[in-house]
Short mmCIF file of C-alpha atoms in Angstrom, two decimals:
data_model
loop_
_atom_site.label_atom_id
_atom_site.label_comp_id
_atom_site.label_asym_id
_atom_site.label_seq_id
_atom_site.Cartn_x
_atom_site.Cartn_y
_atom_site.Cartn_z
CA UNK A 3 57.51 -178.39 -11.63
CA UNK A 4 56.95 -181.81 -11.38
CA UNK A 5 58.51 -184.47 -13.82
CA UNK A 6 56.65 -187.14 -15.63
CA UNK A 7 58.94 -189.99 -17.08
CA UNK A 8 58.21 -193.16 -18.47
CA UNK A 9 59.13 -196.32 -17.29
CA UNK A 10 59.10 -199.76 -19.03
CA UNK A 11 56.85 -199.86 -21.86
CA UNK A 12 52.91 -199.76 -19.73
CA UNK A 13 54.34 -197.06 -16.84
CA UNK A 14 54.42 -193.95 -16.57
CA UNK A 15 55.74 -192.13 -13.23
CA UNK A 16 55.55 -188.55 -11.82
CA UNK A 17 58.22 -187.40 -9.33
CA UNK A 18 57.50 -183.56 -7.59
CA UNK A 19 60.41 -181.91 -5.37
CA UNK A 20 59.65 -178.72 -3.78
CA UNK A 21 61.35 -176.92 -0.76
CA UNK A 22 59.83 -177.80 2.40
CA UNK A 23 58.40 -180.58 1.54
CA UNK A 24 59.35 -184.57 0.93
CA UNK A 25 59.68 -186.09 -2.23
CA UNK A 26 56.93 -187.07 -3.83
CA UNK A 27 56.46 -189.99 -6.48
CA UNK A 28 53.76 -192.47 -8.08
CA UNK A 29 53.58 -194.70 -10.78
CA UNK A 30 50.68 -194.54 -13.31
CA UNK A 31 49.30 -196.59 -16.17
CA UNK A 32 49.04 -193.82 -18.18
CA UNK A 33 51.17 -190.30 -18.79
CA UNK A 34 47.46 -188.30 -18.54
CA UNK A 35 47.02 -189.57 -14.94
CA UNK A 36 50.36 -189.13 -13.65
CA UNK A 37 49.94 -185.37 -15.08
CA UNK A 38 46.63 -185.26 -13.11
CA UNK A 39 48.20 -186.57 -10.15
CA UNK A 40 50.98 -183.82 -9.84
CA UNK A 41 48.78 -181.05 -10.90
CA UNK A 42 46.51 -182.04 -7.89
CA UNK A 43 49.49 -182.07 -5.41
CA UNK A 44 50.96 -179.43 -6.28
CA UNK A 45 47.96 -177.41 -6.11
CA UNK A 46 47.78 -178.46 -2.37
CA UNK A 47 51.55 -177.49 -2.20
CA UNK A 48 50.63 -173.96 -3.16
CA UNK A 49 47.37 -173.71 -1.05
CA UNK A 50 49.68 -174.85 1.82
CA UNK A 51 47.24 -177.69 2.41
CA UNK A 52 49.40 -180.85 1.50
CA UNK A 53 49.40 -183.73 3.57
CA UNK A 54 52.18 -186.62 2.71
CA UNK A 55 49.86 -189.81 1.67
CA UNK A 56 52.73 -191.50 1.12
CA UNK A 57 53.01 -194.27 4.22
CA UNK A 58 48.84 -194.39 4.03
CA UNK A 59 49.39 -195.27 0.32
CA UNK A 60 51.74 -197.87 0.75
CA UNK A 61 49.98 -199.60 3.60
CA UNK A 62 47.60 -202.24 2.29
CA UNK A 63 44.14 -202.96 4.63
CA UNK A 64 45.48 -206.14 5.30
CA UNK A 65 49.25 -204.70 6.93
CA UNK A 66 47.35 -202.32 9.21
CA UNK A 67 44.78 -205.26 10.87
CA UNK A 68 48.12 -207.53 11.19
CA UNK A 69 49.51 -204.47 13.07
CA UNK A 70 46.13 -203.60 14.71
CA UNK A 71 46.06 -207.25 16.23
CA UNK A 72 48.96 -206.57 17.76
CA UNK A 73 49.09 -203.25 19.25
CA UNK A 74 45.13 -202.89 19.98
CA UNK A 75 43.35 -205.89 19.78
CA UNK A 76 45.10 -207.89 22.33
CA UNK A 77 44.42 -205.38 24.84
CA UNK A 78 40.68 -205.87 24.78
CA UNK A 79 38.98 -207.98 26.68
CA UNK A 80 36.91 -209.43 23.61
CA UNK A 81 40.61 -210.16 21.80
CA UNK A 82 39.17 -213.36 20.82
CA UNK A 83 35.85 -212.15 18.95
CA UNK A 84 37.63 -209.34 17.23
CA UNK A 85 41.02 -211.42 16.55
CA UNK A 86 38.46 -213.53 14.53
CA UNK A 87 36.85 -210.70 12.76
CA UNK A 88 40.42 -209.06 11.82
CA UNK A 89 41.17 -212.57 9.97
CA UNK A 90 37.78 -212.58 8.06
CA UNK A 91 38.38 -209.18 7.06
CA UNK A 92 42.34 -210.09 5.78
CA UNK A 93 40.66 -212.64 4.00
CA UNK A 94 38.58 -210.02 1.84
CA UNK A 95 39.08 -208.74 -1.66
CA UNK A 96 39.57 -204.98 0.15
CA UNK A 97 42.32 -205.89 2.39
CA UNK A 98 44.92 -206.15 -1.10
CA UNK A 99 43.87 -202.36 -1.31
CA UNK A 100 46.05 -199.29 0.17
CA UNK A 101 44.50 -197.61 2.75
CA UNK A 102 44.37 -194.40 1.14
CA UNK A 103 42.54 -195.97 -1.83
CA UNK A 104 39.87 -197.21 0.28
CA UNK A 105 36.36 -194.97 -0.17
CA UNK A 106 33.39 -194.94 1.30
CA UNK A 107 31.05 -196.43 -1.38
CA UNK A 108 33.65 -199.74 -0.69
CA UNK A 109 32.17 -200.28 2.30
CA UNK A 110 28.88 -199.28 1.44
CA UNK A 111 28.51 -201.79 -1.13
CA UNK A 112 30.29 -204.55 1.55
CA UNK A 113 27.82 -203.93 4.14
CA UNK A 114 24.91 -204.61 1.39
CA UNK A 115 26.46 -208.07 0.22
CA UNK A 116 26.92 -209.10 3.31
CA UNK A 117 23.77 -208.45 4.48
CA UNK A 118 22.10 -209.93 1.06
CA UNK A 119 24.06 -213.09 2.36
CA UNK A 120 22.37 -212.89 5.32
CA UNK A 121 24.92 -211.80 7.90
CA UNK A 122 23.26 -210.36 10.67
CA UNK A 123 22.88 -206.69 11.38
CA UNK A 124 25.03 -207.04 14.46
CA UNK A 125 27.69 -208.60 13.31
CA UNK A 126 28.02 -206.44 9.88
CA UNK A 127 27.82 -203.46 12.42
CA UNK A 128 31.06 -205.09 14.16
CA UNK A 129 32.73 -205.72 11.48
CA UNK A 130 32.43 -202.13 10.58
CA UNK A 131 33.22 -200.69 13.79
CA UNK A 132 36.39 -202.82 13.69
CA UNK A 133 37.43 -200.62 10.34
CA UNK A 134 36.79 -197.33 11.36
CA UNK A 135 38.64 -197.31 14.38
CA UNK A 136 41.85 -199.17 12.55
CA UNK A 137 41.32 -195.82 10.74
CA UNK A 138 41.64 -193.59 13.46
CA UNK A 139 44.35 -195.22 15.12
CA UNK A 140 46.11 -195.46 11.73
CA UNK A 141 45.83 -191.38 11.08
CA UNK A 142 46.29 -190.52 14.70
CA UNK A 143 48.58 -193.10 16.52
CA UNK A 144 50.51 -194.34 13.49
CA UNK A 145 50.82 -190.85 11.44
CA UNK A 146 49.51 -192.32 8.21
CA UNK A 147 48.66 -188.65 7.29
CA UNK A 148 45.96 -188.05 5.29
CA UNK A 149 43.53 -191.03 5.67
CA UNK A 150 40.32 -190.26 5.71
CA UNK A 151 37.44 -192.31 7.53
CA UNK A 152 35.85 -194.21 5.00
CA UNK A 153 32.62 -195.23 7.58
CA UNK A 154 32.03 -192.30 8.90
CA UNK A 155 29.78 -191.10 5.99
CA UNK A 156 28.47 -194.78 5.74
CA UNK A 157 24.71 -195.99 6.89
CA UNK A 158 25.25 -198.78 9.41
CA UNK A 159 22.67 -201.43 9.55
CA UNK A 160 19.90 -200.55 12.07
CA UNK A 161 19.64 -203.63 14.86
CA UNK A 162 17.13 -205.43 15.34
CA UNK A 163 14.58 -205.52 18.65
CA UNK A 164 15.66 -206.48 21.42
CA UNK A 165 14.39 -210.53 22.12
CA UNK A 166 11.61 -211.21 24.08
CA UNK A 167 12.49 -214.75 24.49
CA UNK A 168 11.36 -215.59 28.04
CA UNK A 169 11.62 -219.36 30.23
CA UNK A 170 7.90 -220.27 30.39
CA UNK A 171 7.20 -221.76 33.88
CA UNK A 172 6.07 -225.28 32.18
CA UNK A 173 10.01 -224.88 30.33
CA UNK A 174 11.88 -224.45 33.19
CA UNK A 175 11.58 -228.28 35.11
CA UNK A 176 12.33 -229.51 31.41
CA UNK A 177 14.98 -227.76 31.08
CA UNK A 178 16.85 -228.40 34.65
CA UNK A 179 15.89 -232.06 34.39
CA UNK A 180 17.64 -232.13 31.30
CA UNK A 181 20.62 -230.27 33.10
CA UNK A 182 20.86 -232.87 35.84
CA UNK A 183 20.89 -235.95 32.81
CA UNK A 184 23.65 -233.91 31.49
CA UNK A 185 26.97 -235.28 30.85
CA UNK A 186 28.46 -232.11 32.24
CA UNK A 187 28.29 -232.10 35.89
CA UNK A 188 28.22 -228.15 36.05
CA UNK A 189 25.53 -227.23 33.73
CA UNK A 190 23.13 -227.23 36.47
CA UNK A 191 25.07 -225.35 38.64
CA UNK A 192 25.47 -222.87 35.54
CA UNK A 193 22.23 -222.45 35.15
CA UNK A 194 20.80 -222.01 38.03
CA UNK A 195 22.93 -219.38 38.77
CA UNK A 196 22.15 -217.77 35.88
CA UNK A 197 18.45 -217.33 36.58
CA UNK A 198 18.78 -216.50 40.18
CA UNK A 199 21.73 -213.86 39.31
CA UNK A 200 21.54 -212.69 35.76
CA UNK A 201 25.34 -212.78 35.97
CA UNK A 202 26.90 -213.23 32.51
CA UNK A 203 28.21 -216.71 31.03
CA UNK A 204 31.69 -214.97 31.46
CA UNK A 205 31.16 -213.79 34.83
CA UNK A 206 29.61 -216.93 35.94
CA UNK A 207 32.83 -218.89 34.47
CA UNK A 208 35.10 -216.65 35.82
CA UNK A 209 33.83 -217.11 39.31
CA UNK A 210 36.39 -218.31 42.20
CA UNK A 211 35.76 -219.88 45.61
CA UNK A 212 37.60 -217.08 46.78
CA UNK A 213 35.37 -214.49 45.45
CA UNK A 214 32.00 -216.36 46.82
CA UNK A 215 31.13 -215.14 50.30
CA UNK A 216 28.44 -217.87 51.51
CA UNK A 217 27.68 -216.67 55.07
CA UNK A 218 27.16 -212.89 53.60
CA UNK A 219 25.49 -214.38 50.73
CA UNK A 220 27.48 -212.28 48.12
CA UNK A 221 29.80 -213.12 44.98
CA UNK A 222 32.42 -210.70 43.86
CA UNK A 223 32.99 -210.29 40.75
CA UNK A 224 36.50 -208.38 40.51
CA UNK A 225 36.15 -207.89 36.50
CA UNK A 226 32.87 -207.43 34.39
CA UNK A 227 32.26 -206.82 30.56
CA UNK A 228 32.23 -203.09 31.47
CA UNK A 229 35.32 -203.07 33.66
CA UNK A 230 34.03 -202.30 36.63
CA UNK A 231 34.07 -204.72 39.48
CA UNK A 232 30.71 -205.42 41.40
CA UNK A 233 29.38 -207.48 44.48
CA UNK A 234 26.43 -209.76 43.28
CA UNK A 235 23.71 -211.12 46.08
CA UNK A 236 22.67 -214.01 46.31
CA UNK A 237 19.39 -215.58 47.07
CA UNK A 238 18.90 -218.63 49.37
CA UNK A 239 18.15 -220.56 46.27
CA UNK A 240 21.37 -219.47 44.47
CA UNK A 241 23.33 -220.55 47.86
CA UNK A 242 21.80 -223.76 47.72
CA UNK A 243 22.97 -224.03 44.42
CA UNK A 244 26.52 -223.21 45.15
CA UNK A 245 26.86 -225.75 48.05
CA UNK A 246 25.61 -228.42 46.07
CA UNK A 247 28.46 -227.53 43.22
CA UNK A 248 31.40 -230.43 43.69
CA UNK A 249 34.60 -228.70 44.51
CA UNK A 250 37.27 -228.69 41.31
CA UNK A 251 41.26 -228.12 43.26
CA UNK A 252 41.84 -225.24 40.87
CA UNK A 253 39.69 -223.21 42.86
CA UNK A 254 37.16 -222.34 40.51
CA UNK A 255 33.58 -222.59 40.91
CA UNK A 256 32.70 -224.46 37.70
CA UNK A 257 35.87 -225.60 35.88
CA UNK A 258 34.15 -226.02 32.01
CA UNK A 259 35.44 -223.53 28.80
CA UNK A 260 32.30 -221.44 27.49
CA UNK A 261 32.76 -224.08 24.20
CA UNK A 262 31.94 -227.04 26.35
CA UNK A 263 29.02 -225.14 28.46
CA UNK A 264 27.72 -223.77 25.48
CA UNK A 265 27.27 -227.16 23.75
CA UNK A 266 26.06 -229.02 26.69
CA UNK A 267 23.27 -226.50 27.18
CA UNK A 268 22.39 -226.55 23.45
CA UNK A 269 22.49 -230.60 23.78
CA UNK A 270 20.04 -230.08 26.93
CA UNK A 271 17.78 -227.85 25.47
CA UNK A 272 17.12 -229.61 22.30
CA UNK A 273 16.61 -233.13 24.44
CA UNK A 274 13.77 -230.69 26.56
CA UNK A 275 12.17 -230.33 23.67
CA UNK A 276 12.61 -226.50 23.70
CA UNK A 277 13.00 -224.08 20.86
CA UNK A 278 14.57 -220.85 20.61
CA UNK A 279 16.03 -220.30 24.37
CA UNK A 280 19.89 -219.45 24.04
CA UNK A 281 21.88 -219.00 27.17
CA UNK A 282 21.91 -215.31 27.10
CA UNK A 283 17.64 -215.33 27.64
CA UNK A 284 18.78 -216.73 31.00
CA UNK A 285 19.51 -213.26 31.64
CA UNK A 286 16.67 -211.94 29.85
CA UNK A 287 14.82 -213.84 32.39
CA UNK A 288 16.60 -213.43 35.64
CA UNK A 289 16.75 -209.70 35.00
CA UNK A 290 12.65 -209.29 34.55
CA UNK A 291 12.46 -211.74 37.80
CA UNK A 292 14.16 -209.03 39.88
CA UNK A 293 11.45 -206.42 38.38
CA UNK A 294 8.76 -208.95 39.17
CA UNK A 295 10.32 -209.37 42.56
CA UNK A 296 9.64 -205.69 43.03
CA UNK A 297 13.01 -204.58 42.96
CA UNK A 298 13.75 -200.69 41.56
CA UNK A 299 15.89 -199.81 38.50
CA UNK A 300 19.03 -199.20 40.44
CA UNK A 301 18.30 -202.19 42.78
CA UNK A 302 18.34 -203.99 39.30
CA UNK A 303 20.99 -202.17 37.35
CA UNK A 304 23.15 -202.81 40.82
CA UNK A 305 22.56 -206.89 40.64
CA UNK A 306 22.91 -207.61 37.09
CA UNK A 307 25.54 -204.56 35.73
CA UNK A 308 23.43 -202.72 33.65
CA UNK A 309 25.32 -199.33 33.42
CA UNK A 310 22.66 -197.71 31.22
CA UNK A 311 18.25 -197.73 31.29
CA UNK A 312 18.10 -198.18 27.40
CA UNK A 313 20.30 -201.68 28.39
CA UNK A 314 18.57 -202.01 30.99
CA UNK A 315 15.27 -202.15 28.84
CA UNK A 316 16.28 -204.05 26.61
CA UNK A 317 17.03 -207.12 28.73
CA UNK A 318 14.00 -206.91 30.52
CA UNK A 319 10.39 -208.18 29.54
CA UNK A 320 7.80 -208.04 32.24
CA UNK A 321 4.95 -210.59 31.70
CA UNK A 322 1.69 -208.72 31.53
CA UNK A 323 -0.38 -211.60 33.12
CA UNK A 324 2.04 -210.37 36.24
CA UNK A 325 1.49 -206.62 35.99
CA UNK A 326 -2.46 -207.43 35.92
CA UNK A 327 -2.37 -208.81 38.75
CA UNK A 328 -0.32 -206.02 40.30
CA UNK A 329 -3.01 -203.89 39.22
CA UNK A 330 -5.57 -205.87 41.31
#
């Protein structure tokens, strides 16, 4: 029988010992939920369906992402990305709350504010993802019995089409004179291998002398955003490109942080004069050149790392002024 006492003059707190099972205790603000409270776990007792929620109720949201950081996070490659989402999220209202007290409709209603603020789909959707797997790790790894998966039941938001954002041919001199007027001596190099590869930013940064085959015309690239190493060709052009890139002594082929590329391409874009090309339509736009090449899906998926057709797809826009004339 469990025992409901009162403490200071607001509290009230039920305590339930039974044989087999640990102590059980929680403070209420009043003596009608307390008695609530023990009814309900002591009906589990007798159903022989308790689970402890003790550890999962004293954990606050906040706790488990410091501890998720730590034990998960910095084992992923995109650490960075989602070490930056965990602090957002320990900045929230939710992360004072316990775990256990954490429902789904909390989440529902977060995912509509942030996307009246206009936080994209994408991002709302990673944010998200982030939360249900601290869940599963907490309930599974970390033996916070009990927890439930507040997203699971949830609606994520649906993601938008894929862009169709291609280099017109009239864009692309701009753009590469703008490149060579740049005050970083690699973006050219960047870019051009970019549209002759549709290798990733990463992969393209990552790339050693070491790795780069010239004679065999072939770049390895020993670890890729899907973990599996691949061998990229290379076309005369891209060769040309790589022997005109000055050497850096740390034996990398272009020796600039993704921060500084990624502002001197914006810089070079706006000066020209285009709109709307980020550096990711690069590989938009190198993968539909392989299709217009004449290359086959696998030929394709083997160049650019595409493990699946639907991603495959989605990168890829053929220009139908190209496919008439295919048609004859």
């Amino acid at each position: 029988m469990a025992s409901i006492t009162k403490r200071g003059a607001w509290q009230w707190q039920a305590k339930i010992r039974r044989d087999g099972y640990p102590s059980q205790s929680k403070t209420f603000d009043t003596k009608a939920e307390a008695q609530a409270w023990a009814r309900s776990v002591e009906n589990e007792m007798d159903r022989g369906v308790f689970v402890s929620r003790i550890e999962a109720e004293r954990t606050s949201l906040s706790d488990a992402l410091q501890r998720y950081e730590k034990e998960i996070t910095r084992k992923k490659k995109g650490w960075r990305q989602e070490t930056y989402r965990i602090k957002q999220w320990r900045a929230d209202p939710l992360a004072k709350r316990a775990l256990a007290s954490l429902r789904s409709a909390d989440f529902a209603e977060w995912r509509d504010k942030k996307l009246e603020d206009g936080l994209a789909a994408s991002t709302v959707r990673n944010h998200l993802n982030l939360i249900s797997h601290l869940f599963t790790i907490a309930a599974g790894e970390w033996s916070l019995e009990g927890l439930v998966n507040p997203i699971s039941t949830i609606r994520k938001p649906s993601l938008p089409k894929g862009r169709e954002r291609r280099l017109a041919r009239e864009e692309e001199p701009k753009l590469f004179q703008a490149c060579v007027t740049s005050r970083s001596p690699w973006l050219e190099g960047v870019v051009g291998i970019a549209l002759e590869t549709g290798m990733r930013l990463s992969e393209i940064l990552n790339l050693r002398w070491e790795y780069v085959d010239i004679d065999a015309r072939v770049a390895r690239l020993p670890d890729t955003k899907n973990g599996s190493p691949r061998d990229v060709p290379l076309s005369t052009k891209a060769v040309r490109v790589l022997k005109g890139v000055p050497r850096s002594i740390d034996g990398q082929v272009f020796p600039i942080t993704p921060d500084m590329l990624k502002q001197a391409y914006s810089d070079a874009v706006r000066r020209a004069g285009i709109k709307n090309l980020t550096f990711h339509d690069l590989r938009h736009e190198a993968t539909s050149r392989l299709f217009e090449k004449g290359l086959g899906i696998m030929e394709v998926a083997a160049i650019t790392g595409h493990k699946t057709l639907v991603m495959l797809k989605r990168y890829t826009h053929l220009r139908a002024t190209d496919l008439a004339r295919k048609l004859g």
